[in-house]
């Protein structure tokens, strides 16, 4: 029996059989990647060596973090403490997951954005007009024991390797949060203390080769709704960050993570640190895998700008009202990744 391409749920199951991008993936002309205009020349995102974070040079590393968070909203880290082997195993098992037969993968398919473990495609198939050239497996992973039994059981090592990776990334995030808190002039544990019970989600993003990468996106420009994201990418480029009016490519460096500020950090810091627009583009000859960890408040946590960063006299009043992360998160998924950040709807009206 022949199945038509359009009856497929996942883009990975049509990608290899098409020589044109199906019309549902084609962006309007005003909203295409314009790959020729992207700055691919240099790696202009700061690279921070965390080796010295717990030694006498801590103040210097904190200063580098402050600079990166306030000027870029993005940075790369090396000597981050996550073992090379853990990284390698995670990337390998992710690749194996997406290489499984369609029948095995689609067992996990769901378009319900509230599900805590699900495989889906594009961004939000329920609300978007144009599809994106991406499949993704999304997993909640804190606390691990609450979710691990929902995770895929194939490949057989999936749960063990993913749990090991998530645990290791969490330890790194907690170190980063202390340093970032300090860099904002707050007590070390302040940011962490505002997050309630803490939440950690992961995505395994799979971007198949695309016959016409200039017509579509892996992920269009967006800002992450969570607190902070730690991204692992394979050796294929695709991530681009918007800086000073243009898109710059972030080329992969082995064993390095890319960290970005999300909307909740922007709120907590009262705009000192900004959540920055970024996107993923696809290419015509190589599949690409990226594995972001989205660290976030728990859904019942109340998020608000921190008192110390508010000053009516110095003309830096609170920019955002307080809200629960549940409220924010729902709004984010409903908006189908509009470029205008959903953060604006949580601002106090200007007087
Ligand atoms: C994301 C994201 C970038 C990438 O999943 O939010 O920005 O390179 N991913 O896959
Ligand atoms: Ni993102």
mmCIF file of C-alpha atoms and ligand atoms in Angstrom:
data_model
loop_
_atom_site.group_PDB
_atom_site.id
_atom_site.type_symbol
_atom_site.label_atom_id
_atom_site.label_comp_id
_atom_site.label_asym_id
_atom_site.label_seq_id
_atom_site.Cartn_x
_atom_site.Cartn_y
_atom_site.Cartn_z
ATOM 1 C CA UNK A 1 0.000 0.000 0.000
ATOM 2 C CA UNK A 2 1.271 3.448 -0.822
ATOM 3 C CA UNK A 3 0.874 6.190 1.742
ATOM 4 C CA UNK A 4 0.838 9.730 0.497
ATOM 5 C CA UNK A 5 3.365 12.122 2.024
ATOM 6 C CA UNK A 6 0.599 14.242 3.514
ATOM 7 C CA UNK A 7 -0.743 11.423 5.678
ATOM 8 C CA UNK A 8 2.550 11.274 7.553
ATOM 9 C CA UNK A 9 2.678 12.801 11.009
ATOM 10 C CA UNK A 10 6.395 13.543 11.123
ATOM 11 C CA UNK A 11 8.620 15.515 8.772
ATOM 12 C CA UNK A 12 11.402 12.953 9.131
ATOM 13 C CA UNK A 13 9.141 10.486 7.340
ATOM 14 C CA UNK A 14 8.630 12.678 4.287
ATOM 15 C CA UNK A 15 12.010 14.430 4.069
ATOM 16 C CA UNK A 16 13.877 11.770 2.150
ATOM 17 C CA UNK A 17 11.139 11.210 -0.426
ATOM 18 C CA UNK A 18 10.544 14.809 -1.548
ATOM 19 C CA UNK A 19 12.664 17.005 -3.789
ATOM 20 C CA UNK A 20 10.586 20.074 -3.034
ATOM 21 C CA UNK A 21 9.332 21.426 0.252
ATOM 22 C CA UNK A 22 5.590 20.708 0.509
ATOM 23 C CA UNK A 23 3.521 23.908 0.371
ATOM 24 C CA UNK A 24 2.527 23.709 4.054
ATOM 25 C CA UNK A 25 6.173 24.355 4.960
ATOM 26 C CA UNK A 26 6.746 27.337 2.682
ATOM 27 C CA UNK A 27 7.062 30.675 4.460
ATOM 28 C CA UNK A 28 5.731 33.898 2.969
ATOM 29 C CA UNK A 29 8.504 35.780 1.140
ATOM 30 C CA UNK A 30 8.747 38.410 3.886
ATOM 31 C CA UNK A 31 9.474 35.719 6.470
ATOM 32 C CA UNK A 32 12.193 33.520 4.996
ATOM 33 C CA UNK A 33 15.680 32.770 6.363
ATOM 34 C CA UNK A 34 17.559 34.934 3.774
ATOM 35 C CA UNK A 35 20.563 32.716 4.325
ATOM 36 C CA UNK A 36 22.855 34.971 2.278
ATOM 37 C CA UNK A 37 22.417 37.799 4.770
ATOM 38 C CA UNK A 38 23.517 35.749 7.776
ATOM 39 C CA UNK A 39 26.868 36.497 9.386
ATOM 40 C CA UNK A 40 28.645 33.150 9.298
ATOM 41 C CA UNK A 41 32.162 34.556 9.514
ATOM 42 C CA UNK A 42 33.074 34.325 13.130
ATOM 43 C CA UNK A 43 31.822 32.958 16.350
ATOM 44 C CA UNK A 44 30.795 36.153 18.047
ATOM 45 C CA UNK A 45 29.010 34.649 21.037
ATOM 46 C CA UNK A 46 31.236 34.858 24.152
ATOM 47 C CA UNK A 47 32.924 31.625 25.197
ATOM 48 C CA UNK A 48 33.323 31.367 28.963
ATOM 49 C CA UNK A 49 35.661 28.904 30.652
ATOM 50 C CA UNK A 50 34.032 27.721 33.880
ATOM 51 C CA UNK A 51 37.186 26.000 35.125
ATOM 52 C CA UNK A 52 38.045 28.888 37.424
ATOM 53 C CA UNK A 53 34.545 29.536 38.725
ATOM 54 C CA UNK A 54 35.328 28.013 42.103
ATOM 55 C CA UNK A 55 38.849 29.370 42.403
ATOM 56 C CA UNK A 56 40.452 32.759 43.050
ATOM 57 C CA UNK A 57 39.334 34.079 39.642
ATOM 58 C CA UNK A 58 35.623 33.684 40.429
ATOM 59 C CA UNK A 59 34.985 37.439 40.331
ATOM 60 C CA UNK A 60 36.390 37.597 36.822
ATOM 61 C CA UNK A 61 34.168 34.760 35.579
ATOM 62 C CA UNK A 62 31.139 36.399 37.198
ATOM 63 C CA UNK A 63 32.041 39.590 35.373
ATOM 64 C CA UNK A 64 32.255 37.706 32.058
ATOM 65 C CA UNK A 65 28.838 36.220 32.746
ATOM 66 C CA UNK A 66 27.389 39.613 33.522
ATOM 67 C CA UNK A 67 28.748 41.013 30.290
ATOM 68 C CA UNK A 68 27.488 38.062 28.236
ATOM 69 C CA UNK A 69 24.019 38.077 29.809
ATOM 70 C CA UNK A 70 23.502 41.823 29.489
ATOM 71 C CA UNK A 71 25.023 42.328 26.020
ATOM 72 C CA UNK A 72 24.201 39.071 24.241
ATOM 73 C CA UNK A 73 21.702 37.033 26.242
ATOM 74 C CA UNK A 74 23.764 34.112 24.896
ATOM 75 C CA UNK A 75 27.101 32.517 25.716
ATOM 76 C CA UNK A 76 29.014 29.290 25.315
ATOM 77 C CA UNK A 77 30.637 27.395 28.155
ATOM 78 C CA UNK A 78 33.554 25.006 28.361
ATOM 79 C CA UNK A 79 34.981 23.080 31.310
ATOM 80 C CA UNK A 80 31.421 22.895 32.558
ATOM 81 C CA UNK A 81 31.763 19.627 34.476
ATOM 82 C CA UNK A 82 29.406 17.511 32.344
ATOM 83 C CA UNK A 83 31.512 14.465 31.370
ATOM 84 C CA UNK A 84 32.343 14.108 27.690
ATOM 85 C CA UNK A 85 31.061 10.542 27.829
ATOM 86 C CA UNK A 86 27.657 11.645 29.142
ATOM 87 C CA UNK A 87 27.364 14.123 26.273
ATOM 88 C CA UNK A 88 28.382 11.579 23.685
ATOM 89 C CA UNK A 89 26.012 8.920 24.977
ATOM 90 C CA UNK A 90 23.110 11.383 25.006
ATOM 91 C CA UNK A 91 23.735 12.498 21.445
ATOM 92 C CA UNK A 92 24.098 8.901 20.275
ATOM 93 C CA UNK A 93 20.897 7.700 21.895
ATOM 94 C CA UNK A 94 18.993 10.696 20.515
ATOM 95 C CA UNK A 95 20.198 9.819 17.021
ATOM 96 C CA UNK A 96 19.225 6.192 17.551
ATOM 97 C CA UNK A 97 15.780 7.240 18.743
ATOM 98 C CA UNK A 98 15.069 9.166 15.535
ATOM 99 C CA UNK A 99 16.498 6.374 13.379
ATOM 100 C CA UNK A 100 13.958 3.871 14.665
ATOM 101 C CA UNK A 101 11.175 2.820 12.325
ATOM 102 C CA UNK A 102 8.226 5.169 12.061
ATOM 103 C CA UNK A 103 5.985 2.613 13.795
ATOM 104 C CA UNK A 104 8.184 2.727 16.905
ATOM 105 C CA UNK A 105 8.508 6.516 16.994
ATOM 106 C CA UNK A 106 4.848 7.403 16.435
ATOM 107 C CA UNK A 107 3.855 5.510 19.598
ATOM 108 C CA UNK A 108 4.913 8.652 21.428
ATOM 109 C CA UNK A 109 3.170 11.122 19.100
ATOM 110 C CA UNK A 110 0.870 13.721 20.614
ATOM 111 C CA UNK A 111 -0.216 17.223 19.635
ATOM 112 C CA UNK A 112 -1.294 17.977 23.217
ATOM 113 C CA UNK A 113 1.127 20.629 24.525
ATOM 114 C CA UNK A 114 0.226 19.714 28.126
ATOM 115 C CA UNK A 115 1.561 16.179 27.896
ATOM 116 C CA UNK A 116 4.763 15.692 29.869
ATOM 117 C CA UNK A 117 6.319 13.244 27.380
ATOM 118 C CA UNK A 118 5.533 13.518 23.704
ATOM 119 C CA UNK A 119 6.873 13.328 20.203
ATOM 120 C CA UNK A 120 5.627 15.968 17.824
ATOM 121 C CA UNK A 121 6.608 17.962 14.793
ATOM 122 C CA UNK A 122 7.074 21.608 13.800
ATOM 123 C CA UNK A 123 6.261 23.758 16.874
ATOM 124 C CA UNK A 124 2.573 23.624 17.763
ATOM 125 C CA UNK A 125 0.561 21.852 15.088
ATOM 126 C CA UNK A 126 -2.631 22.969 16.834
ATOM 127 C CA UNK A 127 -2.078 26.699 16.409
ATOM 128 C CA UNK A 128 0.429 27.447 13.629
ATOM 129 C CA UNK A 129 -0.243 28.336 9.992
ATOM 130 C CA UNK A 130 3.046 27.244 8.425
ATOM 131 C CA UNK A 131 4.889 24.105 9.495
ATOM 132 C CA UNK A 132 8.557 23.894 10.477
ATOM 133 C CA UNK A 133 11.116 21.349 9.318
ATOM 134 C CA UNK A 134 11.593 19.747 12.703
ATOM 135 C CA UNK A 135 10.467 16.763 14.740
ATOM 136 C CA UNK A 136 10.984 16.809 18.478
ATOM 137 C CA UNK A 137 10.662 14.617 21.525
ATOM 138 C CA UNK A 138 9.853 16.636 24.607
ATOM 139 C CA UNK A 139 10.402 15.271 28.093
ATOM 140 C CA UNK A 140 9.820 16.587 31.566
ATOM 141 C CA UNK A 141 12.705 15.476 33.739
ATOM 142 C CA UNK A 142 12.489 16.898 37.254
ATOM 143 C CA UNK A 143 12.113 15.006 39.469
ATOM 144 C CA UNK A 144 13.257 12.196 37.220
ATOM 145 C CA UNK A 145 11.341 9.471 39.065
ATOM 146 C CA UNK A 146 8.031 11.227 38.339
ATOM 147 C CA UNK A 147 8.564 11.011 34.583
ATOM 148 C CA UNK A 148 11.081 8.328 33.672
ATOM 149 C CA UNK A 149 8.437 5.632 33.279
ATOM 150 C CA UNK A 150 6.736 7.712 30.560
ATOM 151 C CA UNK A 151 9.941 8.128 28.541
ATOM 152 C CA UNK A 152 10.576 5.941 25.510
ATOM 153 C CA UNK A 153 11.773 2.467 26.446
ATOM 154 C CA UNK A 154 13.477 2.083 23.057
ATOM 155 C CA UNK A 155 16.385 2.303 22.369
ATOM 156 C CA UNK A 156 16.735 0.153 25.506
ATOM 157 C CA UNK A 157 19.352 2.423 27.034
ATOM 158 C CA UNK A 158 17.264 5.576 26.419
ATOM 159 C CA UNK A 159 15.988 6.036 29.975
ATOM 160 C CA UNK A 160 19.278 5.358 31.703
ATOM 161 C CA UNK A 161 21.315 7.627 29.440
ATOM 162 C CA UNK A 162 18.768 10.442 29.438
ATOM 163 C CA UNK A 163 18.468 10.315 33.248
ATOM 164 C CA UNK A 164 22.239 10.491 33.593
ATOM 165 C CA UNK A 165 22.396 13.434 31.198
ATOM 166 C CA UNK A 166 19.522 15.310 32.851
ATOM 167 C CA UNK A 167 21.075 14.871 36.303
ATOM 168 C CA UNK A 168 24.414 16.143 35.097
ATOM 169 C CA UNK A 169 22.883 19.145 33.321
ATOM 170 C CA UNK A 170 20.852 20.017 36.404
ATOM 171 C CA UNK A 171 24.003 20.152 38.529
ATOM 172 C CA UNK A 172 25.531 22.502 35.961
ATOM 173 C CA UNK A 173 22.423 24.701 35.865
ATOM 174 C CA UNK A 174 22.423 25.072 39.661
ATOM 175 C CA UNK A 175 26.029 26.282 39.505
ATOM 176 C CA UNK A 176 25.160 28.693 36.707
ATOM 177 C CA UNK A 177 22.138 30.037 38.586
ATOM 178 C CA UNK A 178 24.272 30.875 41.606
ATOM 179 C CA UNK A 179 26.801 32.643 39.424
ATOM 180 C CA UNK A 180 24.119 34.523 37.499
ATOM 181 C CA UNK A 181 22.377 35.522 40.723
ATOM 182 C CA UNK A 182 25.682 36.870 41.988
ATOM 183 C CA UNK A 183 26.277 38.671 38.712
ATOM 184 C CA UNK A 184 22.979 40.501 39.245
ATOM 185 C CA UNK A 185 24.162 41.619 42.684
ATOM 186 C CA UNK A 186 21.745 39.232 44.432
ATOM 187 C CA UNK A 187 22.484 36.540 47.015
ATOM 188 C CA UNK A 188 23.709 33.334 45.395
ATOM 189 C CA UNK A 189 20.533 31.386 46.038
ATOM 190 C CA UNK A 190 18.040 34.100 45.141
ATOM 191 C CA UNK A 191 17.256 33.117 41.566
ATOM 192 C CA UNK A 192 16.977 29.483 42.576
ATOM 193 C CA UNK A 193 14.675 30.427 45.474
ATOM 194 C CA UNK A 194 12.227 32.219 43.182
ATOM 195 C CA UNK A 195 11.592 29.062 41.134
ATOM 196 C CA UNK A 196 9.429 27.121 43.567
ATOM 197 C CA UNK A 197 10.176 23.429 43.187
ATOM 198 C CA UNK A 198 12.108 23.993 39.910
ATOM 199 C CA UNK A 199 11.197 22.446 36.572
ATOM 200 C CA UNK A 200 13.431 20.892 33.931
ATOM 201 C CA UNK A 201 12.288 19.955 30.452
ATOM 202 C CA UNK A 202 14.327 18.618 27.575
ATOM 203 C CA UNK A 203 13.763 18.529 23.869
ATOM 204 C CA UNK A 204 15.458 16.245 21.400
ATOM 205 C CA UNK A 205 15.213 18.228 18.181
ATOM 206 C CA UNK A 206 15.637 16.399 14.901
ATOM 207 C CA UNK A 207 16.023 18.462 11.733
ATOM 208 C CA UNK A 208 16.122 16.261 8.629
ATOM 209 C CA UNK A 209 17.956 17.422 5.500
ATOM 210 C CA UNK A 210 15.683 19.780 3.608
ATOM 211 C CA UNK A 211 15.575 20.090 -0.194
ATOM 212 C CA UNK A 212 14.886 23.854 -0.100
ATOM 213 C CA UNK A 213 16.312 25.303 3.113
ATOM 214 C CA UNK A 214 15.743 28.881 1.981
ATOM 215 C CA UNK A 215 11.960 28.453 2.022
ATOM 216 C CA UNK A 216 11.395 27.175 5.536
ATOM 217 C CA UNK A 217 12.752 27.059 9.088
ATOM 218 C CA UNK A 218 13.724 24.334 11.515
ATOM 219 C CA UNK A 219 12.446 26.747 14.128
ATOM 220 C CA UNK A 220 11.541 30.354 13.252
ATOM 221 C CA UNK A 221 12.811 33.268 15.361
ATOM 222 C CA UNK A 222 11.633 32.990 18.953
ATOM 223 C CA UNK A 223 12.599 33.690 22.537
ATOM 224 C CA UNK A 224 12.594 30.867 25.059
ATOM 225 C CA UNK A 225 9.785 31.223 27.625
ATOM 226 C CA UNK A 226 11.697 29.469 30.447
ATOM 227 C CA UNK A 227 14.420 30.757 32.799
ATOM 228 C CA UNK A 228 17.599 29.559 31.134
ATOM 229 C CA UNK A 229 18.356 27.108 28.324
ATOM 230 C CA UNK A 230 21.424 24.882 27.994
ATOM 231 C CA UNK A 231 21.751 23.653 24.433
ATOM 232 C CA UNK A 232 23.809 20.757 23.179
ATOM 233 C CA UNK A 233 24.165 20.580 19.419
ATOM 234 C CA UNK A 234 25.856 18.072 17.142
ATOM 235 C CA UNK A 235 28.557 19.108 14.635
ATOM 236 C CA UNK A 236 26.123 20.572 12.101
ATOM 237 C CA UNK A 237 25.493 24.342 12.172
ATOM 238 C CA UNK A 238 21.953 25.669 12.277
ATOM 239 C CA UNK A 239 21.504 27.886 15.324
ATOM 240 C CA UNK A 240 21.413 31.626 14.651
ATOM 241 C CA UNK A 241 21.135 34.478 17.114
ATOM 242 C CA UNK A 242 19.788 37.964 16.398
ATOM 243 C CA UNK A 243 22.312 40.591 17.422
ATOM 244 C CA UNK A 244 22.514 44.272 16.459
ATOM 245 C CA UNK A 245 19.974 43.941 13.693
ATOM 246 C CA UNK A 246 21.366 40.843 12.017
ATOM 247 C CA UNK A 247 21.411 37.080 12.326
ATOM 248 C CA UNK A 248 24.679 35.466 13.343
ATOM 249 C CA UNK A 249 25.426 31.758 13.058
ATOM 250 C CA UNK A 250 26.695 29.936 16.146
ATOM 251 C CA UNK A 251 29.034 27.235 14.910
ATOM 252 C CA UNK A 252 29.270 24.103 17.040
ATOM 253 C CA UNK A 253 32.356 23.609 19.203
ATOM 254 C CA UNK A 254 32.713 20.040 20.539
ATOM 255 C CA UNK A 255 31.943 19.565 24.246
ATOM 256 C CA UNK A 256 30.662 23.091 24.580
ATOM 257 C CA UNK A 257 27.160 24.099 25.610
ATOM 258 C CA UNK A 258 25.300 27.159 24.474
ATOM 259 C CA UNK A 259 23.432 28.921 27.225
ATOM 260 C CA UNK A 260 20.726 31.490 26.702
ATOM 261 C CA UNK A 261 18.656 33.721 28.917
ATOM 262 C CA UNK A 262 14.938 32.996 28.769
ATOM 263 C CA UNK A 263 11.923 35.207 29.425
ATOM 264 C CA UNK A 264 11.709 34.375 33.166
ATOM 265 C CA UNK A 265 15.282 35.565 33.753
ATOM 266 C CA UNK A 266 14.400 38.756 31.914
ATOM 267 C CA UNK A 267 11.465 39.296 34.288
ATOM 268 C CA UNK A 268 13.400 38.365 37.450
ATOM 269 C CA UNK A 269 16.246 40.710 36.448
ATOM 270 C CA UNK A 270 13.761 43.461 35.536
ATOM 271 C CA UNK A 271 15.236 43.702 32.016
ATOM 272 C CA UNK A 272 18.892 43.798 33.094
ATOM 273 C CA UNK A 273 19.279 40.531 31.212
ATOM 274 C CA UNK A 274 17.333 40.013 28.008
ATOM 275 C CA UNK A 275 15.837 36.966 26.427
ATOM 276 C CA UNK A 276 17.150 37.087 22.865
ATOM 277 C CA UNK A 277 15.640 36.117 19.531
ATOM 278 C CA UNK A 278 17.133 32.990 17.990
ATOM 279 C CA UNK A 279 16.176 30.460 15.350
ATOM 280 C CA UNK A 280 17.265 27.200 13.746
ATOM 281 C CA UNK A 281 17.756 26.925 9.981
ATOM 282 C CA UNK A 282 18.044 23.698 8.036
ATOM 283 C CA UNK A 283 20.357 22.608 5.242
ATOM 284 C CA UNK A 284 20.111 20.383 2.212
ATOM 285 C CA UNK A 285 22.665 17.714 2.990
ATOM 286 C CA UNK A 286 22.895 16.902 6.665
ATOM 287 C CA UNK A 287 20.476 15.988 9.398
ATOM 288 C CA UNK A 288 20.983 17.964 12.581
ATOM 289 C CA UNK A 289 20.245 17.144 16.191
ATOM 290 C CA UNK A 290 20.096 19.608 19.041
ATOM 291 C CA UNK A 291 19.194 18.904 22.648
ATOM 292 C CA UNK A 292 18.081 21.910 24.648
ATOM 293 C CA UNK A 293 17.420 21.675 28.383
ATOM 294 C CA UNK A 294 14.831 24.220 29.432
ATOM 295 C CA UNK A 295 15.231 25.015 33.094
ATOM 296 C CA UNK A 296 12.180 26.744 34.513
ATOM 297 C CA UNK A 297 10.166 27.673 37.580
ATOM 298 C CA UNK A 298 7.619 25.084 38.708
ATOM 299 C CA UNK A 299 4.189 25.882 37.339
ATOM 300 C CA UNK A 300 2.885 27.249 40.648
ATOM 301 C CA UNK A 301 5.906 29.508 41.261
ATOM 302 C CA UNK A 302 5.176 33.232 41.267
ATOM 303 C CA UNK A 303 7.645 35.113 39.094
ATOM 304 C CA UNK A 304 8.345 38.832 39.518
ATOM 305 C CA UNK A 305 11.189 41.349 39.214
ATOM 306 C CA UNK A 306 13.439 41.214 42.302
ATOM 307 C CA UNK A 307 13.097 44.133 44.750
ATOM 308 C CA UNK A 308 16.823 44.989 44.666
ATOM 309 C CA UNK A 309 16.626 45.567 40.926
ATOM 310 C CA UNK A 310 13.724 47.985 41.204
ATOM 311 C CA UNK A 311 14.207 51.609 42.071
ATOM 312 C CA UNK A 312 11.609 54.315 41.550
ATOM 313 C CA UNK A 313 14.188 57.048 42.284
ATOM 314 C CA UNK A 314 16.685 55.825 39.727
ATOM 315 C CA UNK A 315 13.912 55.539 37.227
ATOM 316 C CA UNK A 316 13.924 51.760 37.061
ATOM 317 C CA UNK A 317 10.439 50.830 38.242
ATOM 318 C CA UNK A 318 9.178 47.256 38.082
ATOM 319 C CA UNK A 319 8.540 46.537 34.415
ATOM 320 C CA UNK A 320 6.523 43.359 34.888
ATOM 321 C CA UNK A 321 3.612 42.358 37.044
ATOM 322 C CA UNK A 322 3.903 39.098 38.940
ATOM 323 C CA UNK A 323 2.373 35.956 37.488
ATOM 324 C CA UNK A 324 2.565 32.204 37.846
ATOM 325 C CA UNK A 325 4.735 30.302 35.416
ATOM 326 C CA UNK A 326 1.675 28.207 34.496
ATOM 327 C CA UNK A 327 -0.036 31.357 33.204
ATOM 328 C CA UNK A 328 3.014 32.339 31.162
ATOM 329 C CA UNK A 329 3.613 28.913 29.732
ATOM 330 C CA UNK A 330 0.052 28.545 28.506
ATOM 331 C CA UNK A 331 0.249 31.868 26.713
ATOM 332 C CA UNK A 332 3.543 30.882 25.075
ATOM 333 C CA UNK A 333 2.208 27.705 23.484
ATOM 334 C CA UNK A 334 -1.001 29.372 22.321
ATOM 335 C CA UNK A 335 0.844 31.981 20.351
ATOM 336 C CA UNK A 336 2.413 29.693 17.741
ATOM 337 C CA UNK A 337 5.912 31.212 18.130
ATOM 338 C CA UNK A 338 5.135 34.766 17.119
ATOM 339 C CA UNK A 339 8.291 36.861 16.901
ATOM 340 C CA UNK A 340 6.950 39.477 19.316
ATOM 341 C CA UNK A 341 7.798 38.058 22.688
ATOM 342 C CA UNK A 342 4.894 37.019 24.871
ATOM 343 C CA UNK A 343 6.679 38.824 27.695
ATOM 344 C CA UNK A 344 5.142 42.122 26.566
ATOM 345 C CA UNK A 345 1.689 41.078 27.692
ATOM 346 C CA UNK A 346 2.998 40.783 31.278
ATOM 347 C CA UNK A 347 4.311 44.353 31.393
ATOM 348 C CA UNK A 348 2.775 47.032 33.565
ATOM 349 C CA UNK A 349 1.073 49.605 31.354
ATOM 350 C CA UNK A 350 3.300 52.664 30.835
ATOM 351 C CA UNK A 351 2.108 55.645 32.832
HETATM 352 C C1 LIG B 1 14.728 25.626 20.937
HETATM 353 C C2 LIG B 1 15.822 26.178 20.119
HETATM 354 C C3 LIG B 1 17.719 25.812 18.689
HETATM 355 C C4 LIG B 1 18.402 24.717 17.960
HETATM 356 O O1 LIG B 1 14.488 24.393 20.874
HETATM 357 O O2 LIG B 1 14.083 26.435 21.646
HETATM 358 O O3 LIG B 1 15.987 27.362 20.092
HETATM 359 O O4 LIG B 1 19.530 24.957 17.519
HETATM 360 N N1 LIG B 1 16.612 25.332 19.434
HETATM 361 O O5 LIG B 1 17.816 23.650 17.795
HETATM 362 NI NI1 LIG B 2 14.843 28.343 21.603
#
